[in-house]
GROMACS .gro file of C-alpha atoms in nm:
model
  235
    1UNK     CA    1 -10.342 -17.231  -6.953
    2UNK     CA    2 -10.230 -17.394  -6.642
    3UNK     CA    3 -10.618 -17.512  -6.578
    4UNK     CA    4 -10.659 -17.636  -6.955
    5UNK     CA    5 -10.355 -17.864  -6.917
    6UNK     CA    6 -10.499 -18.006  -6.578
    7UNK     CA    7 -10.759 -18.095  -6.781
    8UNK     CA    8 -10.610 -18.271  -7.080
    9UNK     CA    9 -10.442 -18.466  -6.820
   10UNK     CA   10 -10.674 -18.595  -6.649
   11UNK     CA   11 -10.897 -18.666  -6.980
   12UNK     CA   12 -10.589 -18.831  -7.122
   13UNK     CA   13 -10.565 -19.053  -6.742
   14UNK     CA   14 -10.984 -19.089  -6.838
   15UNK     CA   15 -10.878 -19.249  -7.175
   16UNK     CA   16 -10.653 -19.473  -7.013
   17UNK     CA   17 -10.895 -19.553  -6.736
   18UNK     CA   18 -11.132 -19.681  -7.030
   19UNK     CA   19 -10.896 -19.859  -7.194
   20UNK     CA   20 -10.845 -20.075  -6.897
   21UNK     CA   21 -11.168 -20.175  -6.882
   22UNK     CA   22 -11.139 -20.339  -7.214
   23UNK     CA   23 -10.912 -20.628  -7.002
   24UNK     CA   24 -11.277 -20.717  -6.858
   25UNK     CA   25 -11.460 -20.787  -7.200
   26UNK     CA   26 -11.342 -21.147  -7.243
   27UNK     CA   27 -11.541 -21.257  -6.959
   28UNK     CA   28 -11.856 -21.463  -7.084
   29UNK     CA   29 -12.156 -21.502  -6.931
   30UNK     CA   30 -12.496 -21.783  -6.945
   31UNK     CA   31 -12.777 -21.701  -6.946
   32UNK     CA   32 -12.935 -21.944  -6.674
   33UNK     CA   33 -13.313 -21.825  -6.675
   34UNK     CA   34 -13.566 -21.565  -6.813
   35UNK     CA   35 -13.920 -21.519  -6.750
   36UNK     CA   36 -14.074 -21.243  -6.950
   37UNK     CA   37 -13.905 -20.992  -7.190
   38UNK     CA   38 -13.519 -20.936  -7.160
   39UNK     CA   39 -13.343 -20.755  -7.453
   40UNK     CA   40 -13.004 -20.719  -7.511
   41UNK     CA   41 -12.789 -20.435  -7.626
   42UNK     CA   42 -12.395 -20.526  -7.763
   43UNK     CA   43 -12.149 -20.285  -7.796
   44UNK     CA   44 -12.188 -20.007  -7.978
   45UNK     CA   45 -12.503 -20.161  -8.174
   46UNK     CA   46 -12.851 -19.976  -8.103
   47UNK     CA   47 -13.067 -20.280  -8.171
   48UNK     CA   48 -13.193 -20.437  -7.867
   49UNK     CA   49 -13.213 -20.854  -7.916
   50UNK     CA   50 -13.427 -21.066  -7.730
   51UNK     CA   51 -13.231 -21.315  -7.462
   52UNK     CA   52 -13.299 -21.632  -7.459
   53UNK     CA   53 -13.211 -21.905  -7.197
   54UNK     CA   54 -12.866 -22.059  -7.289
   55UNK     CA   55 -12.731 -21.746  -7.439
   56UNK     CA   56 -12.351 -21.680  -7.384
   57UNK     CA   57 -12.309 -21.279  -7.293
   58UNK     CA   58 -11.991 -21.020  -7.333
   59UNK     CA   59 -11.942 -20.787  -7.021
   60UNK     CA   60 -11.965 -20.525  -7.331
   61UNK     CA   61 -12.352 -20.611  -7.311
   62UNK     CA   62 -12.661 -20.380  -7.195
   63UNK     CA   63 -12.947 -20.616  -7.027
   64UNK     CA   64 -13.282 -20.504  -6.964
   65UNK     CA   65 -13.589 -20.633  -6.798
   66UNK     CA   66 -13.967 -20.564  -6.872
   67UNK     CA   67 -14.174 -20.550  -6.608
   68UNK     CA   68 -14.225 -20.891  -6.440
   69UNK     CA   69 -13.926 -20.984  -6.621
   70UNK     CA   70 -13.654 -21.147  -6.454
   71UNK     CA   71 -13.286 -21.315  -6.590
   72UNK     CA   72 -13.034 -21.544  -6.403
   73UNK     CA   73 -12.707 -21.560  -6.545
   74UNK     CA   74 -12.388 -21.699  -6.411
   75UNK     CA   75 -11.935 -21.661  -6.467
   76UNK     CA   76 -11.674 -21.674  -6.341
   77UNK     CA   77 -11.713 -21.624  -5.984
   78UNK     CA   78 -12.062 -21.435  -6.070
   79UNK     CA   79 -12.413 -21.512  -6.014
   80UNK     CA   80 -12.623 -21.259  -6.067
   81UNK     CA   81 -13.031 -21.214  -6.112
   82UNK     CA   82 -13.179 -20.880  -6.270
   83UNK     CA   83 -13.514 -20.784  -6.165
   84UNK     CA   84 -13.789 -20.621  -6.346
   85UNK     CA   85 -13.759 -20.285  -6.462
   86UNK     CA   86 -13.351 -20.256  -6.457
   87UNK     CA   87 -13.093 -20.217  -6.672
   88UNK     CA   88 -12.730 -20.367  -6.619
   89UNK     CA   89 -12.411 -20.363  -6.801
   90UNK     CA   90 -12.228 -20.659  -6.770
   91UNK     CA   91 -11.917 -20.497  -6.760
   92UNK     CA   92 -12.005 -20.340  -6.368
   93UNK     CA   93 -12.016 -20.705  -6.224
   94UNK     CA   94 -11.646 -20.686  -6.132
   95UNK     CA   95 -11.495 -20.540  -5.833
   96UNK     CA   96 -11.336 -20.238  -5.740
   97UNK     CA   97 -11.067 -20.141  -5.491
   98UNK     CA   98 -11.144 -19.809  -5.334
   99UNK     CA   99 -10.847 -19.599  -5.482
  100UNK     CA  100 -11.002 -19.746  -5.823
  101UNK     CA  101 -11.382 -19.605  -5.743
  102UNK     CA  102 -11.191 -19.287  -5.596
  103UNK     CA  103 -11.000 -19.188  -5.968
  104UNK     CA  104 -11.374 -19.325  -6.117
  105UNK     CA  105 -11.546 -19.060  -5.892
  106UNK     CA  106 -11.287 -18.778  -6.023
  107UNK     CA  107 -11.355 -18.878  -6.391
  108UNK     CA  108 -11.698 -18.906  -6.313
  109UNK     CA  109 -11.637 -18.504  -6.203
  110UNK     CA  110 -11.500 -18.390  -6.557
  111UNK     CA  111 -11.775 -18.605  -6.757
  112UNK     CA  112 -12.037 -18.384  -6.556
  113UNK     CA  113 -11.804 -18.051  -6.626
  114UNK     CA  114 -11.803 -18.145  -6.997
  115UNK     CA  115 -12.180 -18.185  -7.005
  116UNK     CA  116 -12.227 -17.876  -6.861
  117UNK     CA  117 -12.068 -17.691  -7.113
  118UNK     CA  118 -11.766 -17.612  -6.918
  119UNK     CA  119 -11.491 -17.754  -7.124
  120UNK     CA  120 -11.715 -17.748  -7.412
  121UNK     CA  121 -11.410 -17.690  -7.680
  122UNK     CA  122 -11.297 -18.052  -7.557
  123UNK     CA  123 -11.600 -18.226  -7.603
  124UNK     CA  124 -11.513 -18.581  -7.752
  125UNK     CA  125 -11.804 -18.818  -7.905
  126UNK     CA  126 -11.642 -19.142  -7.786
  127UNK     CA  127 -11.647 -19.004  -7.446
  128UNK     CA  128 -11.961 -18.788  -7.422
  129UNK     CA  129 -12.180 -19.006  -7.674
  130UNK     CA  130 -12.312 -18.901  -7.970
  131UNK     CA  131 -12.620 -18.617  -8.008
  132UNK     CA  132 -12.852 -18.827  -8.131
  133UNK     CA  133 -12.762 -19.082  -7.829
  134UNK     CA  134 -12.801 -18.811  -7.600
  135UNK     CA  135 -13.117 -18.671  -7.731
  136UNK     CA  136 -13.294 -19.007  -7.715
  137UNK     CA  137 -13.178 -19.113  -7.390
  138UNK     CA  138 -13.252 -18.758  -7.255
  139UNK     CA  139 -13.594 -18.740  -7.391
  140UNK     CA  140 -13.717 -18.926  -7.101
  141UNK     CA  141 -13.560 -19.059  -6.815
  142UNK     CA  142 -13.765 -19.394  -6.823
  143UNK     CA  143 -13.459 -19.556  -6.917
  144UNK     CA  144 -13.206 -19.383  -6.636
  145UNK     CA  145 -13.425 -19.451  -6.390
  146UNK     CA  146 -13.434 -19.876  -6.477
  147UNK     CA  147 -13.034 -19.799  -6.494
  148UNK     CA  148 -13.074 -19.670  -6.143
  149UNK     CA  149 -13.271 -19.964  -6.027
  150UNK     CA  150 -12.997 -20.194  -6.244
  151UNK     CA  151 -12.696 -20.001  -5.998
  152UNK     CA  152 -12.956 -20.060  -5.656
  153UNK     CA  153 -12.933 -20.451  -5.738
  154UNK     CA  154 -12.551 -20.434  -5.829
  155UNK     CA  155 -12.516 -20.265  -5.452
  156UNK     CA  156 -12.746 -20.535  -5.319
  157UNK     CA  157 -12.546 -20.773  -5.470
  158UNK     CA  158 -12.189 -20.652  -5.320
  159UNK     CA  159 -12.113 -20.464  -5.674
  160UNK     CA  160 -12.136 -20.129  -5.439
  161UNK     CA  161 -11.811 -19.967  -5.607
  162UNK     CA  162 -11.923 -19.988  -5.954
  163UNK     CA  163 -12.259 -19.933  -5.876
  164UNK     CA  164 -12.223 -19.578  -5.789
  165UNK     CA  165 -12.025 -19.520  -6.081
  166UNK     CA  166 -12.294 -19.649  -6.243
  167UNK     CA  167 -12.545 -19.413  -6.074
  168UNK     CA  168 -12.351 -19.145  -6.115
  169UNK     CA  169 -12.328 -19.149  -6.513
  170UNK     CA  170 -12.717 -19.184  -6.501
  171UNK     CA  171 -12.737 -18.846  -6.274
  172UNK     CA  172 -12.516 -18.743  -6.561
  173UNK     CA  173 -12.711 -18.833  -6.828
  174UNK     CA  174 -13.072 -18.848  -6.757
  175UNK     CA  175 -13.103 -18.476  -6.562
  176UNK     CA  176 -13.421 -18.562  -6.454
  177UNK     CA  177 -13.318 -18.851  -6.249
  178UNK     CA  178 -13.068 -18.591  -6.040
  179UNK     CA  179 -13.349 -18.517  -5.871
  180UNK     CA  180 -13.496 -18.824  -5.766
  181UNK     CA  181 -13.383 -18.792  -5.418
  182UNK     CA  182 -13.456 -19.190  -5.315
  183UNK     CA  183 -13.182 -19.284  -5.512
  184UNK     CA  184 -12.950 -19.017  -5.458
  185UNK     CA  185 -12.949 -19.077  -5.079
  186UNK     CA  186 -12.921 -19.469  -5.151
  187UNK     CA  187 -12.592 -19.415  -5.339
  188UNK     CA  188 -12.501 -19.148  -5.082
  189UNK     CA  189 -12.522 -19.397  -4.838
  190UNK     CA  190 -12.306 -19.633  -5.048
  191UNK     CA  191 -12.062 -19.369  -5.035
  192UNK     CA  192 -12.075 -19.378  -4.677
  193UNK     CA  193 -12.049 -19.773  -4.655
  194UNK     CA  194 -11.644 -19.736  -4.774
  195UNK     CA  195 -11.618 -19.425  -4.572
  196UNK     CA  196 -11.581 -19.177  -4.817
  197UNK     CA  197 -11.704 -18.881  -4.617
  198UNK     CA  198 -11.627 -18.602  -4.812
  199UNK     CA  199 -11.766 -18.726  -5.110
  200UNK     CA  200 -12.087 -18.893  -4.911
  201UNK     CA  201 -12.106 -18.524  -4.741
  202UNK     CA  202 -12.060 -18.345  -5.104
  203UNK     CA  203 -12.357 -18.605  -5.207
  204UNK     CA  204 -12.568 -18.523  -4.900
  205UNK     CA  205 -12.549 -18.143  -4.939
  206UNK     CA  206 -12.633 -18.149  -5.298
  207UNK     CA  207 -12.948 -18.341  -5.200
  208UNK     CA  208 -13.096 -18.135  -4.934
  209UNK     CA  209 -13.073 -17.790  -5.176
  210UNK     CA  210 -13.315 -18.053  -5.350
  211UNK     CA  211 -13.599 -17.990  -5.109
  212UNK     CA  212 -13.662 -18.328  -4.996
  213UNK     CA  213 -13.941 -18.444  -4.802
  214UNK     CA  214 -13.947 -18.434  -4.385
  215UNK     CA  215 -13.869 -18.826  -4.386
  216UNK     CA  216 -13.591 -18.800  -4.624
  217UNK     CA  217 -13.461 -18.458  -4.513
  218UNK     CA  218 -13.434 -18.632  -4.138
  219UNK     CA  219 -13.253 -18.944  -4.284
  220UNK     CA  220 -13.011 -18.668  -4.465
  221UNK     CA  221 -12.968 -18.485  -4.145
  222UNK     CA  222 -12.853 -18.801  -3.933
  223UNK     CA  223 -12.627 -18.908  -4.237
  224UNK     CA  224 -12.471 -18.571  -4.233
  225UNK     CA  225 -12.418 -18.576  -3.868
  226UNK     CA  226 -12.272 -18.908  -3.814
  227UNK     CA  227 -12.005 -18.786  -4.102
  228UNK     CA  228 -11.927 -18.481  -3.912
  229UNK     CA  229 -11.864 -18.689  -3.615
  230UNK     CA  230 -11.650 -18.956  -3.771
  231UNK     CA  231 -11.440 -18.662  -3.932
  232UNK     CA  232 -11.450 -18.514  -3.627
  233UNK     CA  233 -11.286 -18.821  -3.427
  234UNK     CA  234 -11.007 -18.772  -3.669
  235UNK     CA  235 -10.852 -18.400  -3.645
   0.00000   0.00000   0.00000
């Protein structure tokens, strides 16, 4: 009993977490410059739209690049420029303070519980997605793995907090992609950038029962070792 109301809490704080985010919808967007193909996904619709040069965005927008397709867009305070082969929702160019990405991480924690069947009496469409979402996007992971590059160029581009967020709802998602251990040490490493050991460490264990290859095994090894160390320093 004790455990299920732990639970309801924290999906209730989720709810409220979400509903925040809706502050950062009013934010608009231009589109500066495409060469190539870029669709667009809006809200909740599951029609992709082409994007054309001039074209005011919502942060509740899905962009996605073809290959050798690129798009330049600019707001307030924002300039950003996706890449071919990536996906990006609008509403991760904002910034995050760490306690913020911390309580995002924890979410992030019962999301992957719920998928998993584990609290599967408290499954909730508007949280989970709906089946026939979920069956599509998990057909193939084509489309996590241009999400994944979309979260690489929000990192690059000092969106590092949301990006992992990002990454992790893909690992989430797309089960295939969990095992794509290029990424999963990239966003370890992001972890490790706002010194978040634990959670980098978590990351870094969970990739090495992955088998990884000698290169990225040895860049695992050193990560996990300079963690112990700065945890060390600290006892």
């Amino acid at each position: 009993m004790r455990s299920n109301n732990l639970f309801l809490t924290r999906l209730l704080t989720l709810i409220v977490f979400l509903l925040l985010q809706g502050i950062y919808t009013a934010q608009e967007f231009r589109v500066e410059r495409v060469t190539g193909t870029v669709k667009a996904q809006v809200g909740l619709s599951e029609e992709f739209i082409p994007v054309t040069e001039g074209m005011r965005l919502k942060k509740n927008t899905l962009l996605m690049t073809d290959k050798n397709a690129t798009l330049s867009l600019s707001g307030e305070g924002v300039r950003f420029i996706l890449k071919p082969q990536a996906a990006v929702n609008l509403s991760d160019l904002r910034s995050m303070t760490v306690e913020e990405l911390l309580m995002a991480l924890a979410l992030e924690e019962i999301l992957d519980a719920g998928s998993k069947g584990e609290k599967g009496n408290l499954k909730n469409t508007a949280i989970y997605g709906s089946e026939n979402e979920n069956r599509k996007r998990g057909a193939n992971s084509d489309f996590g793995v241009m999400k994944l590059n979309g979260a690489m160029l929000l990192a690059e581009n000092g969106y590092s907090e949301t990006a992992i967020i990002a990454a992790k709802d893909v690992f989430r998602r797309y089960p295939a992609t969990a095992g794509m251990t290029e990424y999963r040490i990239f966003f370890a490493k992001q972890l490790m950038k706002h010194k978040l050991w634990r959670e980098a460490l978590d990351e870094f264990t969970a990739i090495l029962k992955l088998n990884p290859g000698s290169m990225e095994k040895q860049t695992v090894n050193e990560s996990v070792e300079f963690i112990r160390q700065q945890t060390a320093t600290k006892k």
